[in-house]
Amino acid sequence: MLTLALLQTDLHWESQEANRDFFAQKLSELPKSVDLAVLPEMFTTGFSMAPQRLAEKMDGPTVQWMADQASALDAVVTGTLMIEEGGRFFNRLIWMRPNGTYDHYDKRHLFGMAGEDRVYTPGRRQLYVEMMGWRVCPLICYDLRFPVWCRNAEDYDLLLFTANWPERRIAHWNALLRARAIENQCFVAAVNRVGTDGTGLRYSGDSAVIGPTGETIEHLGEGLPGTILSTIRLSDLSETRQKLPFLADRDGFKIEI
């Protein structure tokens, strides 16, 4: 059993301290039953192409803030932020555990239509994390469009997305979340922001938890801020995979990076 909290919120444009203060309050309001709290993509800035001004180091204030929040909540806290490392910039997801240890994933598919590929460096590896008997694959926004990168070749149980996905293409988001759950026979949990960012793009949220046969377990749309609390069970996933053993027939492949 795993209890998720998906925080669907507006963001303060390019204002790291304001966003940290805002999310500290939101996280403090979560019930102690939460095991995993998921924040939107670039939760300290919004989807900004200005890492030269805004990127932090791994020993900077936000990573330490995440450690403090995870410890206080006694839960994993995850989300992405701009990170500078070795003179390069990354849209990096931090998977912060309550004991202060963490893993990270750098966004593989950078959104060229917004110029993300011109300022950030793409990731070169996938991340699989274990928690409470679950195997989780966290990915970021535009990765959702690429089924080969998402493919369940590693027997994960939960595919996780954190995003700034614009309202104008939200039909694609909703359809692809269901497709990824069905084809990978897994739970999908996805959080998207709401509001309008500094470039004028509007976001409707549509955060969701999807079951392994494509059924919608939870959904929050219409541009409304809020928190999805959802408890999912491995026994339900096991039952589905036993009744419908489609993954046994999946193709083997190797991704060239």
Short mmCIF file of C-alpha atoms in Angstrom, two decimals, residues 14-185:
data_model
loop_
_atom_site.label_atom_id
_atom_site.label_comp_id
_atom_site.label_asym_id
_atom_site.label_seq_id
_atom_site.Cartn_x
_atom_site.Cartn_y
_atom_site.Cartn_z
CA GLU A 14 11.03 32.73 -11.15
CA SER A 15 10.76 33.29 -7.40
CA GLN A 16 12.50 30.46 -5.59
CA GLU A 17 12.09 31.65 -2.02
CA ALA A 18 8.39 32.40 -2.50
CA ASN A 19 7.78 28.94 -3.94
CA ARG A 20 9.72 27.21 -1.18
CA ASP A 21 7.69 29.06 1.44
CA PHE A 22 4.46 28.24 -0.38
CA PHE A 23 5.21 24.53 -0.68
CA ALA A 24 6.48 24.30 2.89
CA GLN A 25 3.01 25.38 4.01
CA LYS A 26 1.29 22.94 1.64
CA LEU A 27 3.47 20.03 2.74
CA SER A 28 2.90 20.81 6.40
CA GLU A 29 -0.85 20.41 5.84
CA LEU A 30 -0.56 16.85 4.48
CA PRO A 31 -1.66 13.93 6.65
CA LYS A 32 1.04 11.83 8.25
CA SER A 33 -0.20 8.83 6.23
CA VAL A 34 1.45 10.22 3.06
CA ASP A 35 4.40 8.17 1.80
CA LEU A 36 5.26 10.14 -1.36
CA ALA A 37 4.63 13.86 -2.06
CA VAL A 38 4.99 15.01 -5.67
CA LEU A 39 5.55 18.66 -6.66
CA PRO A 40 5.18 20.13 -10.17
CA GLU A 41 8.03 20.38 -12.66
CA MET A 42 10.41 23.29 -11.92
CA PHE A 43 8.47 23.93 -8.73
CA THR A 44 10.75 26.77 -7.60
CA THR A 45 10.54 28.85 -10.80
CA GLY A 46 7.95 27.68 -13.29
CA PHE A 47 9.05 26.46 -16.72
CA SER A 48 11.72 29.11 -17.23
CA MET A 49 14.51 29.18 -19.80
CA ALA A 50 16.75 31.35 -17.60
CA PRO A 51 18.99 28.90 -15.72
CA GLN A 52 21.93 31.27 -16.12
CA ARG A 53 20.19 33.47 -13.52
CA LEU A 54 18.26 30.90 -11.54
CA ALA A 55 19.99 27.51 -11.47
CA GLU A 56 21.23 26.19 -8.13
CA LYS A 57 23.97 23.77 -7.14
CA MET A 58 23.21 20.40 -5.58
CA ASP A 59 24.38 21.82 -2.25
CA GLY A 60 22.14 24.86 -2.70
CA PRO A 61 19.11 25.97 -0.68
CA THR A 62 16.39 24.01 -2.48
CA VAL A 63 17.96 20.57 -2.20
CA GLN A 64 18.53 21.23 1.51
CA TRP A 65 14.95 22.50 1.76
CA MET A 66 13.72 19.23 0.23
CA ALA A 67 15.71 17.26 2.80
CA ASP A 68 14.14 19.29 5.60
CA GLN A 69 10.63 18.82 4.19
CA ALA A 70 11.04 15.08 3.68
CA SER A 71 12.31 14.71 7.23
CA ALA A 72 9.43 16.74 8.69
CA LEU A 73 6.82 14.83 6.69
CA ASP A 74 8.58 11.46 7.13
CA ALA A 75 7.92 10.82 3.44
CA VAL A 76 9.69 10.99 0.10
CA VAL A 77 9.40 14.44 -1.51
CA THR A 78 10.08 14.76 -5.23
CA GLY A 79 9.95 17.44 -7.93
CA THR A 80 12.28 19.13 -10.41
CA LEU A 81 14.37 22.26 -10.37
CA MET A 82 17.14 23.93 -12.37
CA ILE A 83 20.56 22.57 -11.43
CA GLU A 84 23.98 23.75 -12.61
CA GLU A 85 26.72 21.14 -12.61
CA GLY A 86 30.05 21.26 -14.39
CA GLY A 87 29.07 24.35 -16.34
CA ARG A 88 25.92 22.70 -17.72
CA PHE A 89 22.26 23.13 -16.77
CA PHE A 90 19.78 20.33 -16.07
CA ASN A 91 16.05 20.08 -15.46
CA ARG A 92 16.64 17.68 -12.59
CA LEU A 93 14.22 15.62 -10.55
CA ILE A 94 15.32 15.06 -6.95
CA TRP A 95 14.01 11.99 -5.14
CA MET A 96 14.52 13.03 -1.51
CA ARG A 97 14.07 10.47 1.26
CA PRO A 98 13.25 11.30 4.90
CA ASN A 99 16.77 10.31 6.00
CA GLY A 100 18.34 12.91 3.69
CA THR A 101 19.63 10.50 1.03
CA TYR A 102 18.50 11.11 -2.52
CA ASP A 103 18.64 10.04 -6.14
CA HIS A 104 18.16 12.21 -9.20
CA TYR A 105 16.96 11.99 -12.79
CA ASP A 106 17.76 14.52 -15.51
CA LYS A 107 14.99 15.11 -18.04
CA ARG A 108 15.80 13.15 -21.17
CA HIS A 109 13.42 14.73 -23.69
CA LEU A 110 13.80 18.50 -23.79
CA PHE A 111 10.95 20.52 -25.24
CA GLY A 112 12.37 22.14 -28.39
CA MET A 113 9.26 24.24 -29.06
CA ALA A 114 10.07 26.23 -25.90
CA GLY A 115 13.84 26.24 -26.48
CA GLU A 116 14.51 23.90 -23.56
CA ASP A 117 16.99 21.94 -25.68
CA ARG A 118 19.06 25.09 -26.28
CA VAL A 119 19.72 25.84 -22.60
CA TYR A 120 19.52 22.50 -20.77
CA THR A 121 21.49 19.28 -21.18
CA PRO A 122 19.49 16.07 -21.69
CA GLY A 123 19.78 13.21 -19.24
CA ARG A 124 21.47 9.99 -20.26
CA ARG A 125 20.04 7.45 -17.83
CA GLN A 126 16.74 6.31 -16.43
CA LEU A 127 16.06 6.12 -12.72
CA TYR A 128 14.30 3.32 -10.85
CA VAL A 129 13.80 3.70 -7.13
CA GLU A 130 12.54 1.25 -4.53
CA MET A 131 10.21 2.23 -1.72
CA MET A 132 7.97 0.16 0.52
CA GLY A 133 8.08 -2.80 -1.85
CA TRP A 134 7.29 -0.66 -4.90
CA ARG A 135 9.55 -0.07 -7.89
CA VAL A 136 9.03 3.46 -9.20
CA CYS A 137 10.12 5.09 -12.47
CA PRO A 138 9.99 8.91 -12.21
CA LEU A 139 9.94 10.91 -15.47
CA ILE A 140 9.38 14.54 -16.45
CA CYS A 141 6.66 16.17 -18.57
CA TYR A 142 7.67 15.85 -22.28
CA ASP A 143 9.07 12.35 -21.60
CA LEU A 144 5.41 11.27 -21.59
CA ARG A 145 5.28 11.53 -25.40
CA PHE A 146 7.99 8.92 -25.91
CA PRO A 147 6.75 5.37 -25.27
CA VAL A 148 10.12 3.70 -25.84
CA TRP A 149 11.70 5.74 -23.02
CA CYS A 150 8.70 4.99 -20.80
CA ARG A 151 8.54 1.29 -21.67
CA ASN A 152 8.33 -1.09 -18.75
CA ALA A 153 11.43 -3.13 -19.47
CA GLU A 154 12.53 -3.13 -15.82
CA ASP A 155 9.37 -4.43 -14.12
CA TYR A 156 8.46 -1.19 -12.39
CA ASP A 157 5.08 -0.80 -10.67
CA LEU A 158 4.51 2.96 -10.73
CA LEU A 159 5.28 5.40 -13.53
CA LEU A 160 5.47 8.93 -12.13
CA PHE A 161 5.30 12.23 -14.03
CA THR A 162 5.83 15.79 -12.83
CA ALA A 163 4.96 18.45 -15.38
CA ASN A 164 4.23 21.94 -16.66
CA TRP A 165 1.93 20.79 -19.49
CA PRO A 166 0.00 23.64 -21.18
CA GLU A 167 -3.78 23.69 -21.32
CA ARG A 168 -3.80 23.98 -25.13
CA ARG A 169 -2.49 20.40 -25.42
CA ILE A 170 -4.14 18.91 -22.34
CA ALA A 171 -6.12 16.38 -24.43
CA HIS A 172 -2.78 14.80 -25.36
CA TRP A 173 -1.74 14.67 -21.68
CA ASN A 174 -4.94 12.91 -20.63
CA ALA A 175 -4.80 10.41 -23.49
CA LEU A 176 -1.10 9.61 -23.08
CA LEU A 177 -1.33 9.04 -19.33
CA ARG A 178 -3.94 6.36 -19.92
CA ALA A 179 -1.94 4.86 -22.78
CA ARG A 180 1.23 4.64 -20.68
CA ALA A 181 -0.68 2.88 -17.89
CA ILE A 182 -2.29 0.37 -20.25
CA GLU A 183 0.77 -0.50 -22.35
CA ASN A 184 3.07 -0.78 -19.33
CA GLN A 185 0.48 -2.45 -17.12
#
